[in-house]
Amino acid sequence: MSTVIDAAPRTTLEVAGTTDRFPVARIYCVGRNYAEHAREMGHDPDREPPFFFMKPADAILPSGEDFPYPVASSNVHHEIELVVALGKGGKDIPEADAMDHIYGYGVGIDMTRRDLQGEAKKMGRPWDTGKAFDHSAPCTKIHAVSDIGHPDGSAAIWLEIDGETKQKSELDKLIWSIPEVISYLSGLFELQPGDLIYTGTPAGVGAVQRGNAIRGGVDGVDILETKVV
Ligand code: MN
């Protein structure tokens, strides 16, 4: 098939331990999925359940590459997150079957232009300018479930800047568990193989500055590294 213009290449991520690539379809992100983070953002997690927003697939920045400080913002925040990579799609997926849809896991950062997001919240506007900008989705290689299994609930999720810990929690503090997220999302969208889900960030989000070395990880999955330039 010929196309009238050159199509942009599809975003892919390395699959750890192989020469194969994971083709990224869509990027779903869960908002306020750790109670302490919901509180630090001024919300009551007992009254407001988590929710979803999206980033474009080509917002992916592979771990190890520099993160270019984005235009139009002077308050860019880090949000370390466990990333679920779907191997199978579907709609109305029951929670009991949800884990079978996972190909693997990665570690990502939901980079956020907090000033633009704050303006959007105030005006009742969409979050895209705050959340869905270029390079806003750093991510490690994908690690297959067949290789690492599913991460333990007790696994630590953490982020440090220039060696200083900024975020630290455990995966079992997620308000919506991974199967709940997949099942709920699949009731709103027909999920596709290749979809990524950024599952939410724990407390301790804050601003990054040019020159910062950022390291973040989920124990048992991987460590993400990027430098802000
Ligand atoms: Mn987030």
PDB file of C-alpha atoms and ligand atoms in Angstrom:
ATOM      1  CA  MET A   1       0.000   0.000   0.000  1.00  0.00           C
ATOM      2  CA  SER A   2       1.340   3.426  -0.821  1.00  0.00           C
ATOM      3  CA  THR A   3       0.554   6.417   1.332  1.00  0.00           C
ATOM      4  CA  VAL A   4       0.326  10.030   0.178  1.00  0.00           C
ATOM      5  CA  ILE A   5       2.940  11.170   2.688  1.00  0.00           C
ATOM      6  CA  ASP A   6       5.650   9.271   4.573  1.00  0.00           C
ATOM      7  CA  ALA A   7       4.084   7.734   7.660  1.00  0.00           C
ATOM      8  CA  ALA A   8       5.840   8.302  10.979  1.00  0.00           C
ATOM      9  CA  PRO A   9       7.392   5.063  12.197  1.00  0.00           C
ATOM     10  CA  ARG A  10       5.503   3.136  14.864  1.00  0.00           C
ATOM     11  CA  THR A  11       6.952   3.514  18.348  1.00  0.00           C
ATOM     12  CA  THR A  12       8.530   0.362  19.732  1.00  0.00           C
ATOM     13  CA  LEU A  13      10.363  -0.513  22.938  1.00  0.00           C
ATOM     14  CA  GLU A  14      13.134  -3.038  23.463  1.00  0.00           C
ATOM     15  CA  VAL A  15      12.119  -6.346  25.002  1.00  0.00           C
ATOM     16  CA  ALA A  16      14.695  -7.194  27.658  1.00  0.00           C
ATOM     17  CA  GLY A  17      16.897 -10.168  26.926  1.00  0.00           C
ATOM     18  CA  THR A  18      15.874 -10.380  23.262  1.00  0.00           C
ATOM     19  CA  THR A  19      16.499  -8.595  19.971  1.00  0.00           C
ATOM     20  CA  ASP A  20      12.712  -8.239  19.528  1.00  0.00           C
ATOM     21  CA  ARG A  21      10.724  -5.061  19.964  1.00  0.00           C
ATOM     22  CA  PHE A  22       7.391  -4.363  21.670  1.00  0.00           C
ATOM     23  CA  PRO A  23       5.099  -2.306  19.381  1.00  0.00           C
ATOM     24  CA  VAL A  24       3.400   0.477  21.364  1.00  0.00           C
ATOM     25  CA  ALA A  25      -0.258   1.036  20.503  1.00  0.00           C
ATOM     26  CA  ARG A  26      -1.805   3.493  22.957  1.00  0.00           C
ATOM     27  CA  ILE A  27      -0.718   4.882  26.326  1.00  0.00           C
ATOM     28  CA  TYR A  28      -3.345   4.992  29.062  1.00  0.00           C
ATOM     29  CA  CYS A  29      -2.464   6.657  32.357  1.00  0.00           C
ATOM     30  CA  VAL A  30      -4.256   6.329  35.691  1.00  0.00           C
ATOM     31  CA  GLY A  31      -4.607   9.526  37.706  1.00  0.00           C
ATOM     32  CA  ARG A  32      -4.529   9.590  41.533  1.00  0.00           C
ATOM     33  CA  ASN A  33      -4.103   5.855  42.047  1.00  0.00           C
ATOM     34  CA  TYR A  34      -2.109   6.142  45.306  1.00  0.00           C
ATOM     35  CA  ALA A  35      -3.956   7.718  48.248  1.00  0.00           C
ATOM     36  CA  GLU A  36      -0.983   9.736  49.533  1.00  0.00           C
ATOM     37  CA  HIS A  37      -0.422  11.252  46.086  1.00  0.00           C
ATOM     38  CA  ALA A  38      -4.129  12.136  45.749  1.00  0.00           C
ATOM     39  CA  ARG A  39      -3.855  13.941  49.106  1.00  0.00           C
ATOM     40  CA  GLU A  40      -0.674  15.820  48.169  1.00  0.00           C
ATOM     41  CA  MET A  41      -2.554  17.095  45.087  1.00  0.00           C
ATOM     42  CA  GLY A  42      -5.370  18.375  47.327  1.00  0.00           C
ATOM     43  CA  HIS A  43      -7.904  15.584  46.770  1.00  0.00           C
ATOM     44  CA  ASP A  44      -9.666  13.094  49.035  1.00  0.00           C
ATOM     45  CA  PRO A  45      -9.074   9.571  47.694  1.00  0.00           C
ATOM     46  CA  ASP A  46     -12.065   8.287  49.690  1.00  0.00           C
ATOM     47  CA  ARG A  47     -14.396  10.599  47.781  1.00  0.00           C
ATOM     48  CA  GLU A  48     -12.875  10.688  44.296  1.00  0.00           C
ATOM     49  CA  PRO A  49     -11.934   7.439  42.576  1.00  0.00           C
ATOM     50  CA  PRO A  50      -8.957   7.250  40.161  1.00  0.00           C
ATOM     51  CA  PHE A  51      -9.567   8.138  36.486  1.00  0.00           C
ATOM     52  CA  PHE A  52      -7.806   7.946  33.108  1.00  0.00           C
ATOM     53  CA  PHE A  53      -6.079  10.172  30.578  1.00  0.00           C
ATOM     54  CA  MET A  54      -3.849   9.390  27.594  1.00  0.00           C
ATOM     55  CA  LYS A  55      -0.540  10.212  25.965  1.00  0.00           C
ATOM     56  CA  PRO A  56       0.323   9.576  22.308  1.00  0.00           C
ATOM     57  CA  ALA A  57       2.479   6.496  21.633  1.00  0.00           C
ATOM     58  CA  ASP A  58       5.271   8.652  20.205  1.00  0.00           C
ATOM     59  CA  ALA A  59       5.650  10.432  23.563  1.00  0.00           C
ATOM     60  CA  ILE A  60       7.795   7.438  24.605  1.00  0.00           C
ATOM     61  CA  LEU A  61      11.396   8.271  25.547  1.00  0.00           C
ATOM     62  CA  PRO A  62      13.574   5.163  25.990  1.00  0.00           C
ATOM     63  CA  SER A  63      15.414   4.894  29.308  1.00  0.00           C
ATOM     64  CA  GLY A  64      19.008   6.050  29.004  1.00  0.00           C
ATOM     65  CA  GLU A  65      18.177   8.875  26.597  1.00  0.00           C
ATOM     66  CA  ASP A  66      18.190  12.510  27.726  1.00  0.00           C
ATOM     67  CA  PHE A  67      14.862  14.141  28.620  1.00  0.00           C
ATOM     68  CA  PRO A  68      14.684  17.510  26.846  1.00  0.00           C
ATOM     69  CA  TYR A  69      13.097  20.084  29.187  1.00  0.00           C
ATOM     70  CA  PRO A  70       9.855  20.883  27.345  1.00  0.00           C
ATOM     71  CA  VAL A  71       8.782  24.241  25.947  1.00  0.00           C
ATOM     72  CA  ALA A  72       5.947  26.309  27.431  1.00  0.00           C
ATOM     73  CA  SER A  73       6.515  25.278  31.051  1.00  0.00           C
ATOM     74  CA  SER A  74       8.610  26.245  34.050  1.00  0.00           C
ATOM     75  CA  ASN A  75       7.249  23.561  36.394  1.00  0.00           C
ATOM     76  CA  VAL A  76       7.824  20.053  35.048  1.00  0.00           C
ATOM     77  CA  HIS A  77       7.141  17.252  37.539  1.00  0.00           C
ATOM     78  CA  HIS A  78       8.327  13.634  37.727  1.00  0.00           C
ATOM     79  CA  GLU A  79       5.811  10.850  38.424  1.00  0.00           C
ATOM     80  CA  ILE A  80       7.384   7.390  38.697  1.00  0.00           C
ATOM     81  CA  GLU A  81       4.982   4.615  37.640  1.00  0.00           C
ATOM     82  CA  LEU A  82       4.776   0.872  37.015  1.00  0.00           C
ATOM     83  CA  VAL A  83       3.955   0.324  33.322  1.00  0.00           C
ATOM     84  CA  VAL A  84       1.789  -2.615  32.248  1.00  0.00           C
ATOM     85  CA  ALA A  85       2.280  -3.776  28.642  1.00  0.00           C
ATOM     86  CA  LEU A  86      -0.681  -5.629  27.134  1.00  0.00           C
ATOM     87  CA  GLY A  87      -0.108  -8.649  24.927  1.00  0.00           C
ATOM     88  CA  LYS A  88      -3.794  -9.246  24.262  1.00  0.00           C
ATOM     89  CA  GLY A  89      -6.627  -6.771  23.796  1.00  0.00           C
ATOM     90  CA  GLY A  90     -10.330  -7.024  24.391  1.00  0.00           C
ATOM     91  CA  LYS A  91     -13.395  -5.314  25.787  1.00  0.00           C
ATOM     92  CA  ASP A  92     -15.300  -6.002  28.993  1.00  0.00           C
ATOM     93  CA  ILE A  93     -12.433  -8.121  30.326  1.00  0.00           C
ATOM     94  CA  PRO A  94     -13.407  -9.685  33.684  1.00  0.00           C
ATOM     95  CA  GLU A  95     -10.992  -8.980  36.527  1.00  0.00           C
ATOM     96  CA  ALA A  96     -10.373 -12.717  36.867  1.00  0.00           C
ATOM     97  CA  ASP A  97      -9.000 -12.860  33.279  1.00  0.00           C
ATOM     98  CA  ALA A  98      -7.217  -9.505  33.252  1.00  0.00           C
ATOM     99  CA  MET A  99      -3.733 -10.734  34.212  1.00  0.00           C
ATOM    100  CA  ASP A 100      -3.732 -13.114  31.192  1.00  0.00           C
ATOM    101  CA  HIS A 101      -3.755 -10.032  28.939  1.00  0.00           C
ATOM    102  CA  ILE A 102      -0.403  -8.770  30.217  1.00  0.00           C
ATOM    103  CA  TYR A 103       2.682  -9.360  28.070  1.00  0.00           C
ATOM    104  CA  GLY A 104       5.089  -7.742  30.476  1.00  0.00           C
ATOM    105  CA  TYR A 105       6.078  -4.769  32.596  1.00  0.00           C
ATOM    106  CA  GLY A 106       8.287  -1.724  32.468  1.00  0.00           C
ATOM    107  CA  VAL A 107       9.062   1.311  34.602  1.00  0.00           C
ATOM    108  CA  GLY A 108       7.963   4.720  33.339  1.00  0.00           C
ATOM    109  CA  ILE A 109       7.788   8.364  34.322  1.00  0.00           C
ATOM    110  CA  ASP A 110       4.608  10.325  33.618  1.00  0.00           C
ATOM    111  CA  MET A 111       6.331  13.674  33.008  1.00  0.00           C
ATOM    112  CA  THR A 112       3.889  16.506  33.658  1.00  0.00           C
ATOM    113  CA  ARG A 113       3.898  20.216  32.828  1.00  0.00           C
ATOM    114  CA  ARG A 114       2.263  20.921  36.197  1.00  0.00           C
ATOM    115  CA  ASP A 115       1.705  24.612  35.464  1.00  0.00           C
ATOM    116  CA  LEU A 116      -0.229  23.870  32.269  1.00  0.00           C
ATOM    117  CA  GLN A 117      -2.123  21.023  33.936  1.00  0.00           C
ATOM    118  CA  GLY A 118      -3.073  23.328  36.822  1.00  0.00           C
ATOM    119  CA  GLU A 119      -4.381  25.966  34.408  1.00  0.00           C
ATOM    120  CA  ALA A 120      -6.413  23.317  32.567  1.00  0.00           C
ATOM    121  CA  LYS A 121      -7.926  22.076  35.836  1.00  0.00           C
ATOM    122  CA  LYS A 122      -8.927  25.600  36.814  1.00  0.00           C
ATOM    123  CA  MET A 123     -10.538  26.278  33.429  1.00  0.00           C
ATOM    124  CA  GLY A 124     -12.245  22.873  33.213  1.00  0.00           C
ATOM    125  CA  ARG A 125     -10.189  22.098  30.095  1.00  0.00           C
ATOM    126  CA  PRO A 126      -8.540  18.832  28.973  1.00  0.00           C
ATOM    127  CA  TRP A 127      -5.107  17.902  30.319  1.00  0.00           C
ATOM    128  CA  ASP A 128      -3.355  17.208  27.014  1.00  0.00           C
ATOM    129  CA  THR A 129      -1.004  20.196  27.100  1.00  0.00           C
ATOM    130  CA  GLY A 130       0.056  19.262  30.643  1.00  0.00           C
ATOM    131  CA  LYS A 131       0.421  15.546  30.096  1.00  0.00           C
ATOM    132  CA  ALA A 132       0.715  14.528  26.445  1.00  0.00           C
ATOM    133  CA  PHE A 133       3.716  16.544  25.227  1.00  0.00           C
ATOM    134  CA  ASP A 134       6.689  15.179  23.260  1.00  0.00           C
ATOM    135  CA  HIS A 135       9.023  12.895  25.274  1.00  0.00           C
ATOM    136  CA  SER A 136       6.593  12.981  28.218  1.00  0.00           C
ATOM    137  CA  ALA A 137       6.657   9.192  28.660  1.00  0.00           C
ATOM    138  CA  PRO A 138      10.139   7.891  29.536  1.00  0.00           C
ATOM    139  CA  CYS A 139      10.038   4.089  29.766  1.00  0.00           C
ATOM    140  CA  THR A 140      12.439   1.195  30.298  1.00  0.00           C
ATOM    141  CA  LYS A 141      12.639  -1.942  28.200  1.00  0.00           C
ATOM    142  CA  ILE A 142       9.630  -4.242  28.496  1.00  0.00           C
ATOM    143  CA  HIS A 143      10.218  -7.344  30.620  1.00  0.00           C
ATOM    144  CA  ALA A 144       8.058 -10.330  29.663  1.00  0.00           C
ATOM    145  CA  VAL A 145       5.943 -12.019  32.328  1.00  0.00           C
ATOM    146  CA  SER A 146       7.454 -15.285  31.080  1.00  0.00           C
ATOM    147  CA  ASP A 147      10.825 -13.848  32.173  1.00  0.00           C
ATOM    148  CA  ILE A 148      10.165 -11.963  35.443  1.00  0.00           C
ATOM    149  CA  GLY A 149       6.651 -13.043  36.459  1.00  0.00           C
ATOM    150  CA  HIS A 150       4.285 -10.463  37.963  1.00  0.00           C
ATOM    151  CA  PRO A 151       5.797  -7.967  40.419  1.00  0.00           C
ATOM    152  CA  ASP A 152       5.099  -8.577  44.120  1.00  0.00           C
ATOM    153  CA  GLY A 153       2.642  -6.314  45.904  1.00  0.00           C
ATOM    154  CA  SER A 154       5.402  -5.577  48.415  1.00  0.00           C
ATOM    155  CA  ALA A 155       7.781  -4.404  45.651  1.00  0.00           C
ATOM    156  CA  ALA A 156       9.150  -0.906  46.185  1.00  0.00           C
ATOM    157  CA  ILE A 157       8.490   1.856  43.635  1.00  0.00           C
ATOM    158  CA  TRP A 158      10.922   4.739  44.013  1.00  0.00           C
ATOM    159  CA  LEU A 159      12.562   7.707  42.306  1.00  0.00           C
ATOM    160  CA  GLU A 160      15.690   9.680  43.117  1.00  0.00           C
ATOM    161  CA  ILE A 161      17.125  12.897  41.723  1.00  0.00           C
ATOM    162  CA  ASP A 162      20.899  13.326  41.876  1.00  0.00           C
ATOM    163  CA  GLY A 163      20.986  10.453  44.391  1.00  0.00           C
ATOM    164  CA  GLU A 164      18.349  11.903  46.731  1.00  0.00           C
ATOM    165  CA  THR A 165      15.139   9.904  47.228  1.00  0.00           C
ATOM    166  CA  LYS A 166      12.011  11.848  46.241  1.00  0.00           C
ATOM    167  CA  GLN A 167       9.357   9.150  45.857  1.00  0.00           C
ATOM    168  CA  LYS A 168       9.153   5.794  47.654  1.00  0.00           C
ATOM    169  CA  SER A 169       6.191   3.471  48.150  1.00  0.00           C
ATOM    170  CA  GLU A 170       5.043  -0.085  47.474  1.00  0.00           C
ATOM    171  CA  LEU A 171       2.868  -1.450  44.677  1.00  0.00           C
ATOM    172  CA  ASP A 172       0.207  -2.753  47.087  1.00  0.00           C
ATOM    173  CA  LYS A 173      -0.646   0.885  47.916  1.00  0.00           C
ATOM    174  CA  LEU A 174      -2.318   1.139  44.482  1.00  0.00           C
ATOM    175  CA  ILE A 175      -5.987   2.079  45.007  1.00  0.00           C
ATOM    176  CA  TRP A 176      -7.040   0.275  41.828  1.00  0.00           C
ATOM    177  CA  SER A 177      -5.098  -2.971  41.446  1.00  0.00           C
ATOM    178  CA  ILE A 178      -3.717  -3.936  38.042  1.00  0.00           C
ATOM    179  CA  PRO A 179      -6.588  -6.344  37.191  1.00  0.00           C
ATOM    180  CA  GLU A 180      -9.109  -3.707  38.299  1.00  0.00           C
ATOM    181  CA  VAL A 181      -7.476  -1.109  36.039  1.00  0.00           C
ATOM    182  CA  ILE A 182      -7.465  -3.439  33.009  1.00  0.00           C
ATOM    183  CA  SER A 183     -11.043  -4.558  33.585  1.00  0.00           C
ATOM    184  CA  TYR A 184     -12.357  -1.024  34.131  1.00  0.00           C
ATOM    185  CA  LEU A 185     -10.472   0.410  31.106  1.00  0.00           C
ATOM    186  CA  SER A 186     -11.744  -2.405  28.883  1.00  0.00           C
ATOM    187  CA  GLY A 187     -15.289  -1.308  29.715  1.00  0.00           C
ATOM    188  CA  LEU A 188     -14.539   2.128  28.266  1.00  0.00           C
ATOM    189  CA  PHE A 189     -12.279   1.221  25.305  1.00  0.00           C
ATOM    190  CA  GLU A 190     -11.554  -1.913  23.324  1.00  0.00           C
ATOM    191  CA  LEU A 191      -8.003  -2.548  24.481  1.00  0.00           C
ATOM    192  CA  GLN A 192      -5.380  -3.456  21.872  1.00  0.00           C
ATOM    193  CA  PRO A 193      -2.278  -5.619  22.009  1.00  0.00           C
ATOM    194  CA  GLY A 194       0.573  -3.153  22.463  1.00  0.00           C
ATOM    195  CA  ASP A 195      -1.356  -0.808  24.736  1.00  0.00           C
ATOM    196  CA  LEU A 196       0.640   0.486  27.715  1.00  0.00           C
ATOM    197  CA  ILE A 197      -0.917   1.453  31.031  1.00  0.00           C
ATOM    198  CA  TYR A 198       0.952   3.870  33.328  1.00  0.00           C
ATOM    199  CA  THR A 199      -0.632   2.761  36.597  1.00  0.00           C
ATOM    200  CA  GLY A 200      -0.241   5.923  38.711  1.00  0.00           C
ATOM    201  CA  THR A 201       2.380   7.545  40.906  1.00  0.00           C
ATOM    202  CA  PRO A 202       2.970   7.524  44.672  1.00  0.00           C
ATOM    203  CA  ALA A 203       3.470  10.677  46.762  1.00  0.00           C
ATOM    204  CA  GLY A 204       6.555  12.857  46.490  1.00  0.00           C
ATOM    205  CA  VAL A 205       6.141  14.318  43.014  1.00  0.00           C
ATOM    206  CA  GLY A 206       8.114  17.485  42.385  1.00  0.00           C
ATOM    207  CA  ALA A 207       9.889  19.635  39.849  1.00  0.00           C
ATOM    208  CA  VAL A 208      12.870  18.568  37.749  1.00  0.00           C
ATOM    209  CA  GLN A 209      15.615  20.950  36.601  1.00  0.00           C
ATOM    210  CA  ARG A 210      18.019  20.893  33.678  1.00  0.00           C
ATOM    211  CA  GLY A 211      21.101  18.903  34.699  1.00  0.00           C
ATOM    212  CA  ASN A 212      19.212  16.557  37.065  1.00  0.00           C
ATOM    213  CA  ALA A 213      20.073  12.859  36.879  1.00  0.00           C
ATOM    214  CA  ILE A 214      16.860  10.942  37.441  1.00  0.00           C
ATOM    215  CA  ARG A 215      16.784   7.277  38.464  1.00  0.00           C
ATOM    216  CA  GLY A 216      13.589   5.438  39.253  1.00  0.00           C
ATOM    217  CA  GLY A 217      12.634   1.858  39.628  1.00  0.00           C
ATOM    218  CA  VAL A 218      10.227  -0.850  40.600  1.00  0.00           C
ATOM    219  CA  ASP A 219      12.053  -3.630  42.431  1.00  0.00           C
ATOM    220  CA  GLY A 220      11.893  -6.847  40.435  1.00  0.00           C
ATOM    221  CA  VAL A 221      11.158  -5.004  37.163  1.00  0.00           C
ATOM    222  CA  ASP A 222      13.832  -2.506  36.097  1.00  0.00           C
ATOM    223  CA  ILE A 223      15.518   0.851  36.761  1.00  0.00           C
ATOM    224  CA  LEU A 224      14.895   3.846  34.516  1.00  0.00           C
ATOM    225  CA  GLU A 225      17.557   6.499  34.010  1.00  0.00           C
ATOM    226  CA  THR A 226      17.359   9.840  32.253  1.00  0.00           C
ATOM    227  CA  LYS A 227      19.113  13.182  32.423  1.00  0.00           C
ATOM    228  CA  VAL A 228      17.186  16.449  32.113  1.00  0.00           C
ATOM    229  CA  VAL A 229      18.778  18.628  29.407  1.00  0.00           C
TER     230      VAL A 229
HETATM  231 MN    MN B   1       0.712   9.968  36.638  1.00  0.00          MN
END
